[in-house]
Coordinates of C-alpha atoms and ligand atoms in Angstrom, one line a residue:
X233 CA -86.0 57.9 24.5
X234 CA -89.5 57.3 25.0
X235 CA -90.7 54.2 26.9
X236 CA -92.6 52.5 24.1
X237 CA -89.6 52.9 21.7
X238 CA -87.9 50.4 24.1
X239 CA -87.4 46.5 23.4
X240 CA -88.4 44.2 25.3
X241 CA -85.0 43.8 27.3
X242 CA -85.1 47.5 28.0
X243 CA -88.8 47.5 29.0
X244 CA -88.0 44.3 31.5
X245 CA -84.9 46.4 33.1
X246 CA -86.9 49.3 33.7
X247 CA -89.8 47.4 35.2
X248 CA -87.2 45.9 37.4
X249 CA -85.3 48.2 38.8
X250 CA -88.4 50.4 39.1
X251 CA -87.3 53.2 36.9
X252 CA -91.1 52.8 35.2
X253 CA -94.3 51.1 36.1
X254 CA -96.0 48.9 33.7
X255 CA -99.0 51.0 34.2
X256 CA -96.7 54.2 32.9
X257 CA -95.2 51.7 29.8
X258 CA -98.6 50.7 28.7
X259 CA -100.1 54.3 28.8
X260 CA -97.7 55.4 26.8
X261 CA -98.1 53.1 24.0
X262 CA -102.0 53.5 24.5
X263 CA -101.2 57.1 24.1
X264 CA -99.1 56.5 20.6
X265 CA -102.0 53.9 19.3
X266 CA -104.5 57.0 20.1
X267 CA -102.1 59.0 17.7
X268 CA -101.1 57.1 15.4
X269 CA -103.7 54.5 14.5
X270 CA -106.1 56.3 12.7
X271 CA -103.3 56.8 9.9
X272 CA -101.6 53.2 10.3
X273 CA -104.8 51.2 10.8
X274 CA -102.6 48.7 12.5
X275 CA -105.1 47.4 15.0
X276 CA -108.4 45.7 14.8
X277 CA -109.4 46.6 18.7
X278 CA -107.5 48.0 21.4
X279 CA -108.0 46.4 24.5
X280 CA -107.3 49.9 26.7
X281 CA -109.3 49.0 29.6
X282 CA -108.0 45.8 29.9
X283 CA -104.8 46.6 29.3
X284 CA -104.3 49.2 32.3
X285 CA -106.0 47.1 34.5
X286 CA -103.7 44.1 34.0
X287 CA -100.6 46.8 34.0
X288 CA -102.1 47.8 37.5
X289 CA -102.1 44.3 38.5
X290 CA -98.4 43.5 37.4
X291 CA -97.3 46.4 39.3
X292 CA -98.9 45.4 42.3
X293 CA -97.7 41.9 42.3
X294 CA -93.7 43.5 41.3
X295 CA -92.9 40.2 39.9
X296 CA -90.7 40.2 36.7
X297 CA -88.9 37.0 36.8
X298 CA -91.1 36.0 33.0
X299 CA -89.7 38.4 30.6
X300 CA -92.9 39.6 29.2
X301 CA -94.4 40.5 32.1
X302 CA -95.9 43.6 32.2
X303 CA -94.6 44.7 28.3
X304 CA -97.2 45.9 25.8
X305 CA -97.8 43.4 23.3
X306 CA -100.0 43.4 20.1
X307 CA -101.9 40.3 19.1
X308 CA -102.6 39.1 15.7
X309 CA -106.2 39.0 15.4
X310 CA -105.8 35.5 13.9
X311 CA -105.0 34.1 17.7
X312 CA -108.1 33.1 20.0
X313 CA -108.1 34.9 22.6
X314 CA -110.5 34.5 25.8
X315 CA -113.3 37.3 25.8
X316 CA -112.2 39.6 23.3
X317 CA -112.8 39.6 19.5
X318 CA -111.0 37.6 17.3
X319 CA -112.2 38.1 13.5
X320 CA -109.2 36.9 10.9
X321 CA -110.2 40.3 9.6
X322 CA -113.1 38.8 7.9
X323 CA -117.0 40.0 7.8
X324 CA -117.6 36.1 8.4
X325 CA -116.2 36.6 12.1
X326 CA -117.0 40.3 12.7
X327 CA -118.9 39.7 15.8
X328 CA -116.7 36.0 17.1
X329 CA -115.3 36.2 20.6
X330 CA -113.9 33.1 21.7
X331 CA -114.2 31.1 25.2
X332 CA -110.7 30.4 25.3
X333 CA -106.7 31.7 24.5
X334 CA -104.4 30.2 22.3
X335 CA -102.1 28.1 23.9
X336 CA -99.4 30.9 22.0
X337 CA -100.9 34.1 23.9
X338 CA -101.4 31.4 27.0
X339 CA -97.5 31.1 26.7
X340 CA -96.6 34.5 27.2
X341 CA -98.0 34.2 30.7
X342 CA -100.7 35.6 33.3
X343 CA -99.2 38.8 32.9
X344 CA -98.7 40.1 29.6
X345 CA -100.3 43.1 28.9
X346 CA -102.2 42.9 25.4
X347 CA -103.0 46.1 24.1
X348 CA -104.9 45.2 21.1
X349 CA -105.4 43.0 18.2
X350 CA -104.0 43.6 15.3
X351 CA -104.9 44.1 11.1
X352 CA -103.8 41.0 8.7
X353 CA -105.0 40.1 5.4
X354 CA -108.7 38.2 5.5
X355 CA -107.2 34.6 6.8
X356 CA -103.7 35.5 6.7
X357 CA -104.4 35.7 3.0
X358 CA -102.5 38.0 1.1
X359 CA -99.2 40.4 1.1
X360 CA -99.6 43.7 1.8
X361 CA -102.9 43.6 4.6
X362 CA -105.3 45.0 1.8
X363 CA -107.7 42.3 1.6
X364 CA -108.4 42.9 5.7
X365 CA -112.3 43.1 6.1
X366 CA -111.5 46.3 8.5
X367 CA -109.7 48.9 6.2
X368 CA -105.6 48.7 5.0
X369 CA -103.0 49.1 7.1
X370 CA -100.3 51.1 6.5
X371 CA -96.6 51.3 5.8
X372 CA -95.7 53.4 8.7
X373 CA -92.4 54.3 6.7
X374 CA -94.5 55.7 3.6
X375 CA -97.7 55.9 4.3
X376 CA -98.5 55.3 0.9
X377 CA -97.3 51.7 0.7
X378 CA -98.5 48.5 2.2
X379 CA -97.0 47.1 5.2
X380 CA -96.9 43.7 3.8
X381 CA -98.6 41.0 4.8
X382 CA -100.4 38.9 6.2
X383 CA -99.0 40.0 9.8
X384 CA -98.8 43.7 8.5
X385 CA -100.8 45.1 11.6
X386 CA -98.1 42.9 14.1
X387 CA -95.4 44.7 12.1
X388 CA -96.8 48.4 11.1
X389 CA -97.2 48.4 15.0
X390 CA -94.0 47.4 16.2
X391 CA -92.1 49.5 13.5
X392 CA -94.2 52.6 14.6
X393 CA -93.1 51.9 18.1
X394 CA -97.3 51.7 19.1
X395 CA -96.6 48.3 21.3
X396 CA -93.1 46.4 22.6
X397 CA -93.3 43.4 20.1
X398 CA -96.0 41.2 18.8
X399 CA -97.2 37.8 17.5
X400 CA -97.8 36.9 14.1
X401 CA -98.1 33.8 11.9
X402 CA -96.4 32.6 9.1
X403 CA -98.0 29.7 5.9
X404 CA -95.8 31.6 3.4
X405 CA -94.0 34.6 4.4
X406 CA -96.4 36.2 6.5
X407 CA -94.5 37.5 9.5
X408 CA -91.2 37.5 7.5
X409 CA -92.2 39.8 4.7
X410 CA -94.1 42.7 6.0
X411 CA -90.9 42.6 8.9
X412 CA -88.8 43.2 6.1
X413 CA -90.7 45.7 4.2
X414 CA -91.8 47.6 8.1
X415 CA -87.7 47.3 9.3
X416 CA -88.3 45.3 12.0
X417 CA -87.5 41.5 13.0
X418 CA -89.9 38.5 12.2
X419 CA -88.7 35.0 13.3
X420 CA -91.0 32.0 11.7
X421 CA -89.7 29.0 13.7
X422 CA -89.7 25.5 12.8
X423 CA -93.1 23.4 11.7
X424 CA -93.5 21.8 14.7
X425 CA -91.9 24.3 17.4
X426 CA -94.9 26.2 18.6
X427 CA -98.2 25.2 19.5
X428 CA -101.1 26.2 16.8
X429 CA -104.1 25.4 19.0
X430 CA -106.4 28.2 18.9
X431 CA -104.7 29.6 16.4
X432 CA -107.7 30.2 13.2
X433 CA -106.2 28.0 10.5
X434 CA -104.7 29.1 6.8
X435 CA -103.0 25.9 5.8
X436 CA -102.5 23.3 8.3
X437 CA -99.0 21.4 6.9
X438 CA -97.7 25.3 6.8
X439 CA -98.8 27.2 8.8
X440 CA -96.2 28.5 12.5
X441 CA -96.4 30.8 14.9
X442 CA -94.2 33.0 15.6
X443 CA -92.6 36.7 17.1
X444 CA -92.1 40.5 15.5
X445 CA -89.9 42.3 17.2
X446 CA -86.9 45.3 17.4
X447 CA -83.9 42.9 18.0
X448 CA -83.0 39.2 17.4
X449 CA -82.6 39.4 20.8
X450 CA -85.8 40.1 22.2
X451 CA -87.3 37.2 18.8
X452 CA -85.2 34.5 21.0
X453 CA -86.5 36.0 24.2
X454 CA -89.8 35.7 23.1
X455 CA -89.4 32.3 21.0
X456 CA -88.3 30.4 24.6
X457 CA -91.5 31.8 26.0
X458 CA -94.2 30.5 23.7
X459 CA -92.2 27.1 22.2
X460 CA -93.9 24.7 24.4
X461 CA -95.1 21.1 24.4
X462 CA -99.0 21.3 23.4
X463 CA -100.7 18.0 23.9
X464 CA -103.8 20.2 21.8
X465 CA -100.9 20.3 18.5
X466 CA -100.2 17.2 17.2
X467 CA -97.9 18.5 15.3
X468 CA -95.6 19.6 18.0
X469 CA -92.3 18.1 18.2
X470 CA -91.0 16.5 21.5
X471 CA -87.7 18.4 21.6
X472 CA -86.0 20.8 24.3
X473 CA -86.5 24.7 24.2
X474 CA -82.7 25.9 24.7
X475 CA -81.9 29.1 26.2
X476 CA -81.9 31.2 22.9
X477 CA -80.4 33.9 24.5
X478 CA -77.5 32.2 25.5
X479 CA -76.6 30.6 22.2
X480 CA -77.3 34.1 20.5
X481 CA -74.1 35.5 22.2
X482 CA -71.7 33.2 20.6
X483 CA -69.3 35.0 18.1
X484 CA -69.9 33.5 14.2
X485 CA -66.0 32.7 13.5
X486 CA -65.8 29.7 11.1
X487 CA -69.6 29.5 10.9
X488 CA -70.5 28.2 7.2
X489 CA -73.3 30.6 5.3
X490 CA -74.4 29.3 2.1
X491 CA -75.5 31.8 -0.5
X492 CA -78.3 30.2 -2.6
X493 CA -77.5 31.3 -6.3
X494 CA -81.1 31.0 -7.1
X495 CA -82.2 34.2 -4.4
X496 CA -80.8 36.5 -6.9
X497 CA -82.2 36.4 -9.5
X498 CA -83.5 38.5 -12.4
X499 CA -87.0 40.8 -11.3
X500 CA -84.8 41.3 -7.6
X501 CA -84.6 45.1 -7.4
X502 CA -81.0 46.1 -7.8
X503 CA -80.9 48.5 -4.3
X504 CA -81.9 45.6 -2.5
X505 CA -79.3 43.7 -4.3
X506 CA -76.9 45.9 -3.1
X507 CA -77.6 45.8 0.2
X508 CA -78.1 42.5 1.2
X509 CA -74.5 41.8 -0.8
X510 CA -72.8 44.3 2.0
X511 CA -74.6 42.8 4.6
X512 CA -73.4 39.5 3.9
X513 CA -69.5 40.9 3.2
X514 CA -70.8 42.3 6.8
X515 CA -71.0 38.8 7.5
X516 CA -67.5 37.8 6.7
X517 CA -66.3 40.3 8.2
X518 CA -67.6 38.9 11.5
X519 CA -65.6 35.8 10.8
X520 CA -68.0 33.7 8.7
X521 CA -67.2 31.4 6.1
X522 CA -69.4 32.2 2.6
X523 CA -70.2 29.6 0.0
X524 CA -72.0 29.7 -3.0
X525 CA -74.8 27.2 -3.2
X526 CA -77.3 25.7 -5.1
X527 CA -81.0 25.2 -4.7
X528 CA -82.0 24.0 -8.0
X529 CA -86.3 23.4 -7.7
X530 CA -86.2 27.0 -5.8
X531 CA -88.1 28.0 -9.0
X532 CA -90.7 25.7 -8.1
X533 CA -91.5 27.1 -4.4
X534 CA -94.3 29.3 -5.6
X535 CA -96.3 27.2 -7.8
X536 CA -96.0 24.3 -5.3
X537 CA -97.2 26.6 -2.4
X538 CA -99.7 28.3 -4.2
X539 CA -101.3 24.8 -4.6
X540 CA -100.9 23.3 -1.4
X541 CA -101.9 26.6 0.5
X542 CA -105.0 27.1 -1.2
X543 CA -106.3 23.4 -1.1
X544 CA -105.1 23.1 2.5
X545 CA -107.4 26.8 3.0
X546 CA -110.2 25.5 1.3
X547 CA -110.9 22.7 3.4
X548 CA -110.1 24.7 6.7
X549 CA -112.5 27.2 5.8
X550 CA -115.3 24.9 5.2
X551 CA -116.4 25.5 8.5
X552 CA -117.6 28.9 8.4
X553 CA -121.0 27.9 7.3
X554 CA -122.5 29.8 9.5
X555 CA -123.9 27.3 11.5
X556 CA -121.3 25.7 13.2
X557 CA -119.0 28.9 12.8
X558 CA -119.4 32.6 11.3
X559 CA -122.6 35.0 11.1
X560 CA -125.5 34.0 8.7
X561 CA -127.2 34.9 5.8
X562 CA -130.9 33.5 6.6
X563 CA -132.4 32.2 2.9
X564 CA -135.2 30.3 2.2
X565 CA -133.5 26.5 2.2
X566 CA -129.9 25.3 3.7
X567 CA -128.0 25.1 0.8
X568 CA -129.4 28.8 -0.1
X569 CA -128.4 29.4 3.3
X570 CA -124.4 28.1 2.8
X571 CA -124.4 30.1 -0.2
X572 CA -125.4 33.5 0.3
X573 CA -123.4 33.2 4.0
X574 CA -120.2 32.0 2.1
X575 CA -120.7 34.8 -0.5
X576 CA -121.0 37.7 1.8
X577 CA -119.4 36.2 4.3
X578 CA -115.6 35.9 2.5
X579 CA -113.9 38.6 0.6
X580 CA -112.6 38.4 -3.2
X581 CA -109.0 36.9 -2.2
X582 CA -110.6 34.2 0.0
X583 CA -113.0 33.5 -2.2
X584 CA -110.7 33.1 -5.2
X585 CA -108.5 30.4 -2.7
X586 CA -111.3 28.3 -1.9
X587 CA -112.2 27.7 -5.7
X588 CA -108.1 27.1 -6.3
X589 CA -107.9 24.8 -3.6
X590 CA -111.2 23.1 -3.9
X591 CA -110.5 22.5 -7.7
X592 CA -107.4 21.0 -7.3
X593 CA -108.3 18.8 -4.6
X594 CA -111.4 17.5 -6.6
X595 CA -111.3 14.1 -8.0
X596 CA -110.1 14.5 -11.4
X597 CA -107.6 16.8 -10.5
X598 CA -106.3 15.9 -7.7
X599 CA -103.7 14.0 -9.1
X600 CA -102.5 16.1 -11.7
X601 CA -102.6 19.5 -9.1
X602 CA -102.2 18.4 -5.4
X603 CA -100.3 15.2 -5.8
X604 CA -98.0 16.6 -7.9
X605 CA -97.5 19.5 -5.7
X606 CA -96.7 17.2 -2.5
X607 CA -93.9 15.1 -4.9
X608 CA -92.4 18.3 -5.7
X609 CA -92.8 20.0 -2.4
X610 CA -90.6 16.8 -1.4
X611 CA -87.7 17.7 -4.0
X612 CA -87.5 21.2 -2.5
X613 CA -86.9 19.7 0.8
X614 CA -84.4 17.3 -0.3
X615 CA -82.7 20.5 -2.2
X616 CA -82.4 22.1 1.8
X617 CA -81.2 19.1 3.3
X618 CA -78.5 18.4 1.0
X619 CA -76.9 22.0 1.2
X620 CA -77.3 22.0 5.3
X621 CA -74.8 18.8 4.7
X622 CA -72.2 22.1 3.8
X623 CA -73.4 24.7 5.5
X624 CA -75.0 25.6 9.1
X625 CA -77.2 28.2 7.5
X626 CA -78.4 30.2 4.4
X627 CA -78.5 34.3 3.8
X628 CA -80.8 35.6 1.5
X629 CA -83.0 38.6 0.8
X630 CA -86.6 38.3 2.4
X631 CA -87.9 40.1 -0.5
X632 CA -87.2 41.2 -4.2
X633 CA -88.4 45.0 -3.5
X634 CA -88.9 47.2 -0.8
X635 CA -92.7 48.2 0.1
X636 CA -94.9 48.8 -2.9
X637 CA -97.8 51.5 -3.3
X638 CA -101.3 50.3 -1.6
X639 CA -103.4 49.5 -4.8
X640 CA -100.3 48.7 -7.0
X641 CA -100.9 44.8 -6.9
X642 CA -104.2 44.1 -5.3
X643 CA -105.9 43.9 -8.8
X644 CA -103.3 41.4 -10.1
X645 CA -103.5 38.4 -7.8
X646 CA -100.4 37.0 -9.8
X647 CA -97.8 39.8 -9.3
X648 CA -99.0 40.1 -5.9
X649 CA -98.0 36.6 -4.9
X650 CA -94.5 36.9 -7.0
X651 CA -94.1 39.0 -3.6
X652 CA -93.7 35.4 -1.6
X653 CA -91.0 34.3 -3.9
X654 CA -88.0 34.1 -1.4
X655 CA -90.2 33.3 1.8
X656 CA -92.7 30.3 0.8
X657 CA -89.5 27.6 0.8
X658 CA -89.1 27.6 4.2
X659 CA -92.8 26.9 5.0
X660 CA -92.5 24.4 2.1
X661 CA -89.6 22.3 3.7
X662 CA -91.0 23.1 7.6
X663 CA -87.8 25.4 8.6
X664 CA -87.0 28.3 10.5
X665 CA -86.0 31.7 9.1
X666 CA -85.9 35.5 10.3
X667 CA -86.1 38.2 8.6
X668 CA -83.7 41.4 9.9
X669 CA -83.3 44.9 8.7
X670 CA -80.1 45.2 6.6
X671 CA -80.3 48.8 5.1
X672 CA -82.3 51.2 3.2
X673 CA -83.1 51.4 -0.5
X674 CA -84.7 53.7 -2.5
X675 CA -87.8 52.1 -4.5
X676 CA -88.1 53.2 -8.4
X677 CA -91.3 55.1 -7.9
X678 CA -90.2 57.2 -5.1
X679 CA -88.1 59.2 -2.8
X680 CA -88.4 58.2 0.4
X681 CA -86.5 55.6 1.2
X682 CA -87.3 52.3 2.7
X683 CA -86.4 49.4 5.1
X684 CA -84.6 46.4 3.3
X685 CA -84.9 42.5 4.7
X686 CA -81.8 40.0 5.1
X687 CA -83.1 36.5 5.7
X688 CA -81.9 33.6 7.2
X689 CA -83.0 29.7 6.8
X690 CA -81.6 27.9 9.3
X691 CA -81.7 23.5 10.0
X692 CA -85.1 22.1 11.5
X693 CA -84.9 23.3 15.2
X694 CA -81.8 25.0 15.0
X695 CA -83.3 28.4 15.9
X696 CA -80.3 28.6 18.0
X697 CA -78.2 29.2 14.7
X698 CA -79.9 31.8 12.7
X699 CA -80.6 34.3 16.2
X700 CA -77.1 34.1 16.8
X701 CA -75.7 35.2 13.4
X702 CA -78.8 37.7 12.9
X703 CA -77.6 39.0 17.2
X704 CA -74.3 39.3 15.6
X705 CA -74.7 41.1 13.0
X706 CA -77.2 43.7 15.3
X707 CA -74.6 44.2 17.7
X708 CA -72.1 45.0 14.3
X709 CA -74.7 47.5 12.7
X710 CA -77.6 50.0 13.8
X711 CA -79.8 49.5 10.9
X712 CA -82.5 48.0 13.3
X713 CA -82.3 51.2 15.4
X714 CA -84.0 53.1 12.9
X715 CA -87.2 54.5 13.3
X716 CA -90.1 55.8 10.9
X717 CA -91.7 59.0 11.6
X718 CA -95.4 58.9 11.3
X719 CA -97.0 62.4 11.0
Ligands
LIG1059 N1 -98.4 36.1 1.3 C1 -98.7 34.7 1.4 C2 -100.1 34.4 0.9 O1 -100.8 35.3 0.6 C3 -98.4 34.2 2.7 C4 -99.5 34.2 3.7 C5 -99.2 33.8 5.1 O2 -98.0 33.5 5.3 N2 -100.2 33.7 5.9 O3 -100.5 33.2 0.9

């Protein structure tokens, strides 16, 4: 096995016990980037220099006690991070360093070695990573198709084995759906879990930080690292960071699993069907209890997020004006000025949010639009807390298809955000979920065939939960041992 196919147990081991150097670890997924990257696209900029010498430093000091010290890691290029770029993959930030980390990449400690920062949609906007100021990424499974999105160059990269693991965030899906459609895991913990402070904001009441990884085990290795109190988040709940990996090593016998009728539903690609079905008779195999449930505003999710999200964006981005934030478009008078930056400044997608958002927060609309969103939003929480009365957790797929072609949606904003159907819930009502490979499924316009996602909702703060049943079913299956083969 090569070094940078290891997880992030593995890699710690090794580094231990001295079988590697973090120096030889982080060369060799340097080497893999130098490969592979021109195909994938998966990274904004690689921080080589930097890197090495902080590998070098690591190895020097031989002191492995954190984790994630001395393991390659890959940075969404939506996280601050102290002197190297940090654009949101939009022209507005092309040239924005910042003067300070996010408290996130902070968390992972003085010695984690970031090898780069990696491709997302403009602003985390978007499913597949096309609407990224800086070229597509790619689906390192089919080059053809889209990773997913927005986190698609956090999970292209993992998948193709070109870092350890890496951070992404999550307003709607965003690290869940391109894990699912790239094989690999993406956990989005609870509202409230980890600190968004420096982290360039989508939607504020949505928006969570959170891992992508090879195992459930390494997600709760790397959850108990960044879950922090952050006096910078207010939104950051007082609570105790368990030991994740301990509670993931608890057998599932007699655990409850609710099955949410409305997750399979007509438009859901029959393969994926299929194999999300075994996996959860996989499930009860293990010793869990199944029980049907109901969900009845599911069918709501998307039109409530897709109003919320884009009003939330819309004011968030009003400060790349290019005077307090973002390059400028000199014009004759200030409001000339705003205008031209904002134009060429933002891409089509963005742009298209900020009139959503800022139409339906205007005043004669606001009530009829974003009101009426936030009543609703309310019902779909309501729906989640009376079926976590029954059960401890809920199994679902993360999305209806595998990996579509690059192109294939990009021109229909609508079908594209269909895509978000089964993820957007659990931003909606602030809970955790992960999405795990579960099998492999044949798309209807091709051959090859592709990773499939399982995911799994868990209770506010019970991270604990849905690691454990996704660990158990890992250590029952090898479907997240498979690899793609980039050439
Ligand atoms: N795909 C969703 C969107 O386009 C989710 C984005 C996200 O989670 N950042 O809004």
């Amino acid at each position: 096995m090569n070094l940078n196919e290891l997880t992030i147990k593995q890699a710690n081991e090794g580094l231990k016990k001295k079988e590697f150097s973090s120096v030889e670890l982080t060369q060799v997924c340097l080497d893999n980037i130098e490969k592979t990257d021109e195909k994938l696209k998966a990274f904004i900029t690689v921080t080589k220099d930097e890197a090495l010498a902080k590998a070098k430093k690591v190895d020097d000091a031989e002191n492995f006690e954190n984790p994630l010290s001395g393991i390659p890691v890959g940075i969404k290029d939506i996280f601050c991070t102290k002197d190297i770029k940090t654009t949101a993959a939009s022209k507005i930030l092309e040239n924005y360093t910042p003067p300070y980390s996010s408290t996130a990449v902070k968390n992972l400690g003085d010695d984690a070695v970031i090898v780069g920062k990696t491709n997302m949609d403009e602003f985390a906007c978007g499913s597949s990573t096309e609407t990224s100021y800086f070229g597509q990424t790619k689906n390192p499974w089919d080059l053809e198709r889209v990773p997913g999105g927005s986190s698609g160059g956090s999970t292209a990269s993992v998948s193709a084995d070109q870092c350890i693991y890496a951070l992404g965030t999550d307003t709607g899906g965003s690290i869940r759906q391109p894990a699912s459609l790239t094989g690999v895991v993406g956990l989005k913990p609870t509202y409230g879990r980890v600190s968004r402070y420096g982290v360039i904001a989508m939607a504020s009441s949505l928006d969570q930080v959170g891992p992508v990884t090879k195992t459930v085990e390494d997600a709760a290795i790397v959850l108990k690292q960044i879950a922090s109190l952050d006096k910078k988040d207010s939104t950051i709940v007082n609570k105790d960071v368990p030991d994740y990996v301990n509670e993931i090593n608890k057998d599932i016998k007699g655990l409850k699993i609710g099955i949410p009728k409305e997750y399979f539903i007509e438009g859901i690609d029959p393969e994926v069907e299929k194999v999300v079905k075994q996996a959860i008779d996989q499930l009860k195999d293990l010793g869990a209890e199944i029980v049907d449930v109901s969900l009845p505003h599911t069918k709501y999710g998307l039109p409530v997020y897709y109003i919320i999200m884009p009003s939330e964006l819309s004011s968030n981005l009003a400060r790349y004006d290019g005077i307090r934030y973002g390059s400028v478009e000199p014009a004759e008078n200030l409001l000339d000025q705003y205008l031209k930056t904002k134009a060429t400044g933002f891409g089509d997608e963005v742009r298209r949010r900020i009139m959503v958002g800022t139409y339906s927060l205007s005043a004669g609309y606001y009530d009829a639009y974003y009101l009426k969103a936030q009543k609703v939003r309310t019902l779909i929480k309501k729906d989640f807390e009376n079926v976590f009365k029954q059960v401890d957790c809920l199994v679902t797929p993360t999305t209806p298809t595998p990996a579509f072609k690059l192109g294939e949606k990009i021109e229909d904003p609508i079908t594209m955000y269909l895509n978000d159907v089964f993820t957007v819930t659990a931003n909606i009502a602030g809970l955790p979920g992960v999405s795990l490979p579960c099998g492999m499924a044949k798309p209807k316009d091709g051959e090859k065939e592709l990773p499939v996602g399982l995911q799994i909702i868990g209770k506010q703060f019970d991270e604990g939960t849905i690691l454990r049943v996704g660990h158990q079913y890992q250590q029952a299956t090898d479907w997240h041992t498979k690899k793609p083969n980039v050439d």
